[in-house]
CSV table of C-alpha atoms in Angstrom, one decimal:
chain,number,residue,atom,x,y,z
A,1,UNK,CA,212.0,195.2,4.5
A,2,UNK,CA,213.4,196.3,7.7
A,3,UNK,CA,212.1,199.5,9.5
A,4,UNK,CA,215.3,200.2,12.2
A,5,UNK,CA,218.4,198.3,13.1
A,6,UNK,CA,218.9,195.7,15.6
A,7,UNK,CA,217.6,196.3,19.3
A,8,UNK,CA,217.9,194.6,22.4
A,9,UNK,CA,216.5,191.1,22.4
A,10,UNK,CA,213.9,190.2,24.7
A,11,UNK,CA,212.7,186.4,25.5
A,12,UNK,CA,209.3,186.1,24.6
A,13,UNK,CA,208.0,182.8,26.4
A,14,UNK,CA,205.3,180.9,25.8
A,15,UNK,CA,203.9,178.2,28.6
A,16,UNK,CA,202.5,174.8,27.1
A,17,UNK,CA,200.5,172.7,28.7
A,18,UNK,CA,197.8,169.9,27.6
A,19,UNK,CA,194.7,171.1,26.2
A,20,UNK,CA,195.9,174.7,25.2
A,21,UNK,CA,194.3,176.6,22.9
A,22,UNK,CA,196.4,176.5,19.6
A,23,UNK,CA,195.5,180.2,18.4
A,24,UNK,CA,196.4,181.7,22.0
A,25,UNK,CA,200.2,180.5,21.3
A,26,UNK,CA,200.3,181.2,17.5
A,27,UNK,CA,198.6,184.1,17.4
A,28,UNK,CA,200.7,186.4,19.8
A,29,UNK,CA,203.8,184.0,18.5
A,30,UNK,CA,203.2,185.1,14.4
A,31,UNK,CA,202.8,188.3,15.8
A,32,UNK,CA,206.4,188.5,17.7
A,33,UNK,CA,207.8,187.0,14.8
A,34,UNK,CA,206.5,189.8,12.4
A,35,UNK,CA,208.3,192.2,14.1
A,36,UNK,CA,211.4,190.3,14.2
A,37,UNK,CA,211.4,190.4,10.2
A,38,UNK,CA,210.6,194.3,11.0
A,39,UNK,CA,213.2,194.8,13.5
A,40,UNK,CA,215.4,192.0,13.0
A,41,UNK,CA,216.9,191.0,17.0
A,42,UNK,CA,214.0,192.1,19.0
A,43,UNK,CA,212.9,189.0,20.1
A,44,UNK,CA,213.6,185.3,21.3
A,45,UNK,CA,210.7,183.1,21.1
A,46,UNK,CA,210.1,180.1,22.9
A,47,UNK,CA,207.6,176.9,23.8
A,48,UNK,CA,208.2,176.1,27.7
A,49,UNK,CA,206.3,173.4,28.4
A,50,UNK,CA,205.1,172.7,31.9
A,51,UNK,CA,205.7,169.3,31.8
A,52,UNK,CA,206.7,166.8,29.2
A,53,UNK,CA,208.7,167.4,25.5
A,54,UNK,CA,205.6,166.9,23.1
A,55,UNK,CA,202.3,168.6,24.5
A,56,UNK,CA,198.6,168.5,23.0
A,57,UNK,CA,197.0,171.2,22.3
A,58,UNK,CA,192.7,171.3,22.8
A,59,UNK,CA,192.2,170.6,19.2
A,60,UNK,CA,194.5,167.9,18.6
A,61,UNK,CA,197.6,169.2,18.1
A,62,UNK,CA,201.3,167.8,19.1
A,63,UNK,CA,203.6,171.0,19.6
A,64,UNK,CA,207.3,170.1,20.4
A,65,UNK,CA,208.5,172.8,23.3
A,66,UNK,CA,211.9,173.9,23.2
A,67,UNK,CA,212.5,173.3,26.7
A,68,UNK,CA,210.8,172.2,30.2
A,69,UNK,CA,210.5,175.0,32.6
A,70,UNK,CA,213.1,175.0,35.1
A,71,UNK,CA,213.8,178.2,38.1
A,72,UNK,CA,217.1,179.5,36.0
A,73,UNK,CA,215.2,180.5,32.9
A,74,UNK,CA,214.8,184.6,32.7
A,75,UNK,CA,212.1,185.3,30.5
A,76,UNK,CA,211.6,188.9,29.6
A,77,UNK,CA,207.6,188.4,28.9
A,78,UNK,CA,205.8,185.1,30.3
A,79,UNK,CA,202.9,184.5,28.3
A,80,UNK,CA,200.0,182.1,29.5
A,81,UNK,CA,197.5,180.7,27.1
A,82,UNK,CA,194.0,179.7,27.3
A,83,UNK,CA,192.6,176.0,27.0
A,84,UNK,CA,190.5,173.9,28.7
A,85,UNK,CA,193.8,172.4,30.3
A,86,UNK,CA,194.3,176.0,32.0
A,87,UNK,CA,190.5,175.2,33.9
A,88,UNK,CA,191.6,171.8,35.4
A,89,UNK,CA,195.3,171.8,35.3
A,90,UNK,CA,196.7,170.8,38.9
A,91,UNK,CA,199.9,172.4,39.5
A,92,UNK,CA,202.4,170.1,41.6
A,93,UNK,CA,203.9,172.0,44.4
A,94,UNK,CA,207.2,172.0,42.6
A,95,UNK,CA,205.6,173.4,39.0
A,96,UNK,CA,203.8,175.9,40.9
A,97,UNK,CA,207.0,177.3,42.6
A,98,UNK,CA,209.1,177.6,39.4
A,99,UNK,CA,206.2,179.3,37.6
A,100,UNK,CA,205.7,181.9,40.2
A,101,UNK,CA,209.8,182.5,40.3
A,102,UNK,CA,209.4,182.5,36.0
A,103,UNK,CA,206.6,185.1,36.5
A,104,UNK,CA,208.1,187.6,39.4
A,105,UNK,CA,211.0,187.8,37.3
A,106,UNK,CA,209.8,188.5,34.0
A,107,UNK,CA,208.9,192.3,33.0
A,108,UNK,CA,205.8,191.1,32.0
A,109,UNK,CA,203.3,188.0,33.1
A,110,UNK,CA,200.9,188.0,29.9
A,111,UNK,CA,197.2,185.8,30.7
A,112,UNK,CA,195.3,184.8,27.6
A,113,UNK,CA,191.6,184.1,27.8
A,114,UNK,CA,191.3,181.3,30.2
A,115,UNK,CA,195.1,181.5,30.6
A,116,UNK,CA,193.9,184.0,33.6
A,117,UNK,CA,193.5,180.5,35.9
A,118,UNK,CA,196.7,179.7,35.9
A,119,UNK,CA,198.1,183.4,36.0
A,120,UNK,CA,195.7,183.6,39.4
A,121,UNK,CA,197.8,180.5,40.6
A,122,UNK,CA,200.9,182.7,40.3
A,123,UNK,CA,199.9,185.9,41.7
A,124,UNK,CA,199.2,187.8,44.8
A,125,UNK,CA,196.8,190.5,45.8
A,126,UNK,CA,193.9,192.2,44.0
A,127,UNK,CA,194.4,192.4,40.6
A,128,UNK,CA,192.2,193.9,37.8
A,129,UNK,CA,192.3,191.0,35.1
A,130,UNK,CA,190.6,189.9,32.1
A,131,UNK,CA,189.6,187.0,30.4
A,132,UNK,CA,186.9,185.4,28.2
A,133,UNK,CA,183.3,186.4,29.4
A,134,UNK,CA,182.3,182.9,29.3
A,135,UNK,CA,184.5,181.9,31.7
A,136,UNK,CA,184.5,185.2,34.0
A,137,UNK,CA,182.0,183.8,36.8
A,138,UNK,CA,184.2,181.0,37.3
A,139,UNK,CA,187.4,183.0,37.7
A,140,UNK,CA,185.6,185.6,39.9
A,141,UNK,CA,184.5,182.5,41.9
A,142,UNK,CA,187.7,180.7,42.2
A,143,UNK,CA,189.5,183.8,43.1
A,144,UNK,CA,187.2,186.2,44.9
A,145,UNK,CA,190.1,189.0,45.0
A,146,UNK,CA,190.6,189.2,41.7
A,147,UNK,CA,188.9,192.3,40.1
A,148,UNK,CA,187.5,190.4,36.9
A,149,UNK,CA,186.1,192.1,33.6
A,150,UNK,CA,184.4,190.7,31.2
A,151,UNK,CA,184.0,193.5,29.0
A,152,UNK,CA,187.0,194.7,27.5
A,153,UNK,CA,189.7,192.9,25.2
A,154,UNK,CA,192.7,193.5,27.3
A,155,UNK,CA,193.8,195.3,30.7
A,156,UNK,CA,197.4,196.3,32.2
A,157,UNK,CA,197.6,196.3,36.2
A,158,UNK,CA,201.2,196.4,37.3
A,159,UNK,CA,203.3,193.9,35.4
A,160,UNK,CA,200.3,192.0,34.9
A,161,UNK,CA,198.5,191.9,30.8
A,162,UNK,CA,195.7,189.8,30.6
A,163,UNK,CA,193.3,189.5,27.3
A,164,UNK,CA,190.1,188.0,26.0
A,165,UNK,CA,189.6,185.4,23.6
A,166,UNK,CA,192.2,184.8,20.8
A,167,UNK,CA,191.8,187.8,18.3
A,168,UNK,CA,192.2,189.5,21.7
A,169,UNK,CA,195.7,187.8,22.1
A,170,UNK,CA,196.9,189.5,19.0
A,171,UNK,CA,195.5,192.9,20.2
A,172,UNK,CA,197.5,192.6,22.9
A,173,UNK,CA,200.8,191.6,21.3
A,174,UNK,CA,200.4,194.6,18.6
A,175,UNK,CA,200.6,196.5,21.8
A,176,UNK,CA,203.1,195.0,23.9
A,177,UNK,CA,205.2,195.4,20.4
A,178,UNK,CA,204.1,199.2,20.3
A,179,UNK,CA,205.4,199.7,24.0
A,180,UNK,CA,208.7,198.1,22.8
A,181,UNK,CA,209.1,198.9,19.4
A,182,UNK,CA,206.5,202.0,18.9
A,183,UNK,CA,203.5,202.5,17.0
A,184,UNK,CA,204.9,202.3,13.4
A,185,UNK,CA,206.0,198.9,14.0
A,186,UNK,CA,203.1,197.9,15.6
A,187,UNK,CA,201.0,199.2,12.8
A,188,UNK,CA,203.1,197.3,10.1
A,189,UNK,CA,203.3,194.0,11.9
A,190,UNK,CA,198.8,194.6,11.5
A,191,UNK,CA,199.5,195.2,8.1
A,192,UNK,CA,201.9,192.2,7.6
A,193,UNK,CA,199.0,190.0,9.7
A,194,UNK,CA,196.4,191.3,7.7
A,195,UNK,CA,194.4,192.5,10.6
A,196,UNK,CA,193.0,195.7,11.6
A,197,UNK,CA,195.0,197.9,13.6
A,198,UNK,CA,195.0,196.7,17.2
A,199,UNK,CA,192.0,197.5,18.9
A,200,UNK,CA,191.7,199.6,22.3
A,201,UNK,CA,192.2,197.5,25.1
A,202,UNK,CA,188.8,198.7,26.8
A,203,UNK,CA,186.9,198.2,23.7
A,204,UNK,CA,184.1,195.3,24.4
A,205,UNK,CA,184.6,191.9,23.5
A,206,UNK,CA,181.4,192.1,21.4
A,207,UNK,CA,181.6,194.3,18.4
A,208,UNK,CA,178.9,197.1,17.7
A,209,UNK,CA,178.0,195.2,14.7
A,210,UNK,CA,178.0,192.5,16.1
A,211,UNK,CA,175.7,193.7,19.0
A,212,UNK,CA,173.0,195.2,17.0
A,213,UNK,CA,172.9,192.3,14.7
A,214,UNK,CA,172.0,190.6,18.1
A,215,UNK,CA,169.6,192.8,18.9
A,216,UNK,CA,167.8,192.8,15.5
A,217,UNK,CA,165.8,190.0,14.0
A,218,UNK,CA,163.5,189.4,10.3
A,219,UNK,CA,163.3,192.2,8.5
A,220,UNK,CA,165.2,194.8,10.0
A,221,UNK,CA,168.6,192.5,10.5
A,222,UNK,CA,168.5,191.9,6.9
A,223,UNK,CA,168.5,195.8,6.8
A,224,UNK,CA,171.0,196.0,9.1
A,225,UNK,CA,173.9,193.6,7.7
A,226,UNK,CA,173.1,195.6,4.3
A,227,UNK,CA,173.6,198.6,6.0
A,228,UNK,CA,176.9,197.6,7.1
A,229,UNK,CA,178.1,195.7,4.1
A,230,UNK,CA,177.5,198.5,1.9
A,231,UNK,CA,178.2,201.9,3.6
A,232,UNK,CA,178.6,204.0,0.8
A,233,UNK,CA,174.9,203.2,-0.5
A,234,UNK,CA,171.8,205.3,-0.4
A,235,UNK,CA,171.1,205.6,3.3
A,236,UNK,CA,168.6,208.0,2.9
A,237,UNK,CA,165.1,207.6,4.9
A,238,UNK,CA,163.4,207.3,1.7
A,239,UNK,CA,165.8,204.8,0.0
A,240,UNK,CA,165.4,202.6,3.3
A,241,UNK,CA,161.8,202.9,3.7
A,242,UNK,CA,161.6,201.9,-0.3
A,243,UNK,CA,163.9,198.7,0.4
A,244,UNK,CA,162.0,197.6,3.6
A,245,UNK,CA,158.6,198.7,1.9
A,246,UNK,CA,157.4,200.4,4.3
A,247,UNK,CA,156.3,203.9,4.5
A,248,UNK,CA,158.7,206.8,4.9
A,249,UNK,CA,156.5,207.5,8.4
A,250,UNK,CA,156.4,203.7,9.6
A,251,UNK,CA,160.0,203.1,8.6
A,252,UNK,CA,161.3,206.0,10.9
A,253,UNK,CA,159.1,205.0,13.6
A,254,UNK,CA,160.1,201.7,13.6
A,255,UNK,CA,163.6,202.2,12.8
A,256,UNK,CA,163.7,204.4,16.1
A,257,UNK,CA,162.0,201.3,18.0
A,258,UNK,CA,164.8,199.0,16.9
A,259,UNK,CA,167.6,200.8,16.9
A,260,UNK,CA,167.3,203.8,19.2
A,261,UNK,CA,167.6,206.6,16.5
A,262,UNK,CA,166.8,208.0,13.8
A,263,UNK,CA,168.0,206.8,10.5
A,264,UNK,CA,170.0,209.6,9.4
A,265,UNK,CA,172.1,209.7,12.6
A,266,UNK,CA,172.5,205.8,12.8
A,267,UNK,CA,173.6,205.8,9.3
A,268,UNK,CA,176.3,208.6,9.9
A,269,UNK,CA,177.6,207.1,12.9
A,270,UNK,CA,178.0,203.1,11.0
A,271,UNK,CA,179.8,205.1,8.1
A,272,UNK,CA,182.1,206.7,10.4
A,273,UNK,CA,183.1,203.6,12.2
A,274,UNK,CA,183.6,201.9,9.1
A,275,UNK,CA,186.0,205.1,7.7
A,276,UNK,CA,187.4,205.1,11.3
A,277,UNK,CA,189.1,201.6,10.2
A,278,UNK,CA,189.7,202.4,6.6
A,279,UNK,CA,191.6,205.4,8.0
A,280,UNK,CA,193.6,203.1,10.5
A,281,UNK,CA,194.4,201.3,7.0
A,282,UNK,CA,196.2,204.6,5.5
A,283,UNK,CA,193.8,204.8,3.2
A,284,UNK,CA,193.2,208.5,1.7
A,285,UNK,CA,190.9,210.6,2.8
A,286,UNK,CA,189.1,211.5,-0.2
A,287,UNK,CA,188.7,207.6,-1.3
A,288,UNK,CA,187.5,207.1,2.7
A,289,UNK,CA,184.7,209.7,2.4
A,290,UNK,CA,183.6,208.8,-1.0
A,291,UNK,CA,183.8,204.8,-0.2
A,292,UNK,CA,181.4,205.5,3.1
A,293,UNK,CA,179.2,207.6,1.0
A,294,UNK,CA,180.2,211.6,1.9
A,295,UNK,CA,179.7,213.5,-0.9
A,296,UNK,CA,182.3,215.1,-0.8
A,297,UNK,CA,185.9,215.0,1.6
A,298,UNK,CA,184.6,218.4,3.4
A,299,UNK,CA,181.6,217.2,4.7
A,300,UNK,CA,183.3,213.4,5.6
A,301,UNK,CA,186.2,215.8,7.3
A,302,UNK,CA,183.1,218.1,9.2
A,303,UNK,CA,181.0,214.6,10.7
A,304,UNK,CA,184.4,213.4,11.7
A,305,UNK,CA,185.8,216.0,13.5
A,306,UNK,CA,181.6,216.1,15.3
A,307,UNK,CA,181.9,212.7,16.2
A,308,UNK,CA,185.5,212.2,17.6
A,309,UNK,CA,185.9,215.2,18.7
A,310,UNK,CA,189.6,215.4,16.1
A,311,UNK,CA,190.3,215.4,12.6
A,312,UNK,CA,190.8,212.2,10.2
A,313,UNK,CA,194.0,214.1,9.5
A,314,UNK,CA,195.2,214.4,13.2
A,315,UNK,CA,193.7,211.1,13.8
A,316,UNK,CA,196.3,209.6,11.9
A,317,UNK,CA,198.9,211.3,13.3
A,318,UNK,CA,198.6,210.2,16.1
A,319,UNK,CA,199.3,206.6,15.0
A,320,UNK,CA,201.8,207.2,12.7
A,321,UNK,CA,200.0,206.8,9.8
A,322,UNK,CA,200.9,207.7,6.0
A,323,UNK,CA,197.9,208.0,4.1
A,324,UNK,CA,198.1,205.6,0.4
A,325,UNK,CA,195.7,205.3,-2.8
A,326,UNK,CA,194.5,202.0,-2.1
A,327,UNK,CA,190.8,201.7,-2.4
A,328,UNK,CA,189.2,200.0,0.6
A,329,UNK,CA,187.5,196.6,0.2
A,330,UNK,CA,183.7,195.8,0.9
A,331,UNK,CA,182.9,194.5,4.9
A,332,UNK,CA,181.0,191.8,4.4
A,333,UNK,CA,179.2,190.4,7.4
């Protein structure tokens, strides 16, 4: 299925290197290529390999580039992976050059992860980047004007897009393909990937989830990941209190210790993330609010609108969503 006619094809390189990290090429690369079968022209991909025909990547991996990088390539997008080849690589003086003239003339010079070392090499000037938080103190360290964050998945500063880690990378593509091809292709290249919708770029690299579970050990992480798995269950104070067996009074205290808030508000506000990506789905709202345990599509509509400040029903809108009688799946964690 195609959603428009042919566009204007853009070159979408990719740099190899030894020791890349496999899922920063493929990743944004099966992403590319989904909106190709979308919007059949849009793009050109290619493997430029900084040096040599056949490169390893960090886990093994012979790729075969379609070509060596050379100054009269014209890339529309430049795309630099992350690896622990992008950490020690040594530029020659000639590889350097060509890469920087690659890079000014491309519309855009895309970092991945620890890709951001290499894209430092080819730039000029204080620019807000990000990369992988593991790796920030080094970058800040190696390139003292570069304004680095660790805390987000991606940022834009000029014609620079740099990411996190690899589900990061295909964040950032759905978006570069939303800028070029708008949201509704964006959304179905997700869909075709089997991911959630793209992600904000400013969201944190850690997910909320995944920052409580953190945060919580024994007993109450149990409660937590059951919390989360099953969001349309009894949430109620007493229905929690009975599964931790605890009283209804200790349970609330304790609950307020660990988590920062009561249990009736903390439960609200883990349903309406979950039905926040359900919605981003299509999924109807009256399966949403019944599946994250509303009683009804009213009240679902009511919290919504209190939390975000919009409706579920102009929320989708503004992604060009079309709602569908799927029923969501279970989040397992």
């Amino acid at each position: 299925m195609t959603l428009t006619g042919p566009t204007r094809e853009r070159t979408i390189a990719l740099i190899l290197y030894e020791g890349f990290q496999a899922l920063d090429v493929f990743g944004p690369l099966d992403a590319f290529d989904a909106a190709n079968a979308l919007v059949p022209g849009s793009y050109r991909l290619q493997l430029w390999s900084i040096e040599g025909e056949v490169v390893r990547a960090e886990n093994g991996a012979r790729v075969v580039a379609d070509r060596g990088i050379h100054a009269n390539l014209r890339p529309d997008t430049l795309i630099i992976p992350g690896g622990c080849g992008a950490r020690s690589l040594q530029l020659s003086s000639t590889q350097r050059k060509t890469l920087v003239t690659l890079a000014s003339r491309s519309r855009r010079l895309v970092s991945v992860c620890t890709g951001a070392f290499l894209a430092a090499e080819l730039t000029e000037g204080s620019f807000r980047i990000a990369t992988h938080w593991k790796y920030a103190d080094d970058l800040r360290a190696r390139f003292p004007l570069l304004r680095v964050d660790a805390d987000i998945l991606y940022v834009h500063d000029g014609n620079l897009w740099s990411s996190a880690g690899v589900t990061a990378a295909i964040d950032l593509a759905l978006k570069l393909i939303a800028d070029d091809l708008g949201e509704t292709v964006s959304i179905a290249c997700a869909r075709q990937l089997v991911v959630h919708y793209r992600r904000a770029g400013d969201q944190a690299q850690f997910s909320e989830p995944l920052q409580l579970q953190q945060r919580t050990k024994g007993k109450f992480s149990d409660l937590l990941s059951w919390m989360l798995a099953n969001p349309e269950a009894d949430h109620s104070v007493t229905a929690l209190s009975e599964r931790m067996d605890m009283s209804v009074r200790h349970l609330t205290r304790r609950f307020v210790q660990v988590f920062g808030e009561a249990p009736a508000k903390f439960a609200e506000r883990i349903r309406l993330d979950h039905a926040r990506t359900l919605l981003m789905q299509g999924l109807r709202i009256e399966v949403i609010s019944a599946s994250v345990g509303f009683q009804s599509a009213d009240s679902f509509r009511r919290a919504f609108e209190r939390r975000f400040s919009v409706s579920p029903s102009i929320y989708c809108q503004r992604f060009g969503l079309v709602e569908s009688t799927q029923t969501p799946k279970t989040r397992k964690y």
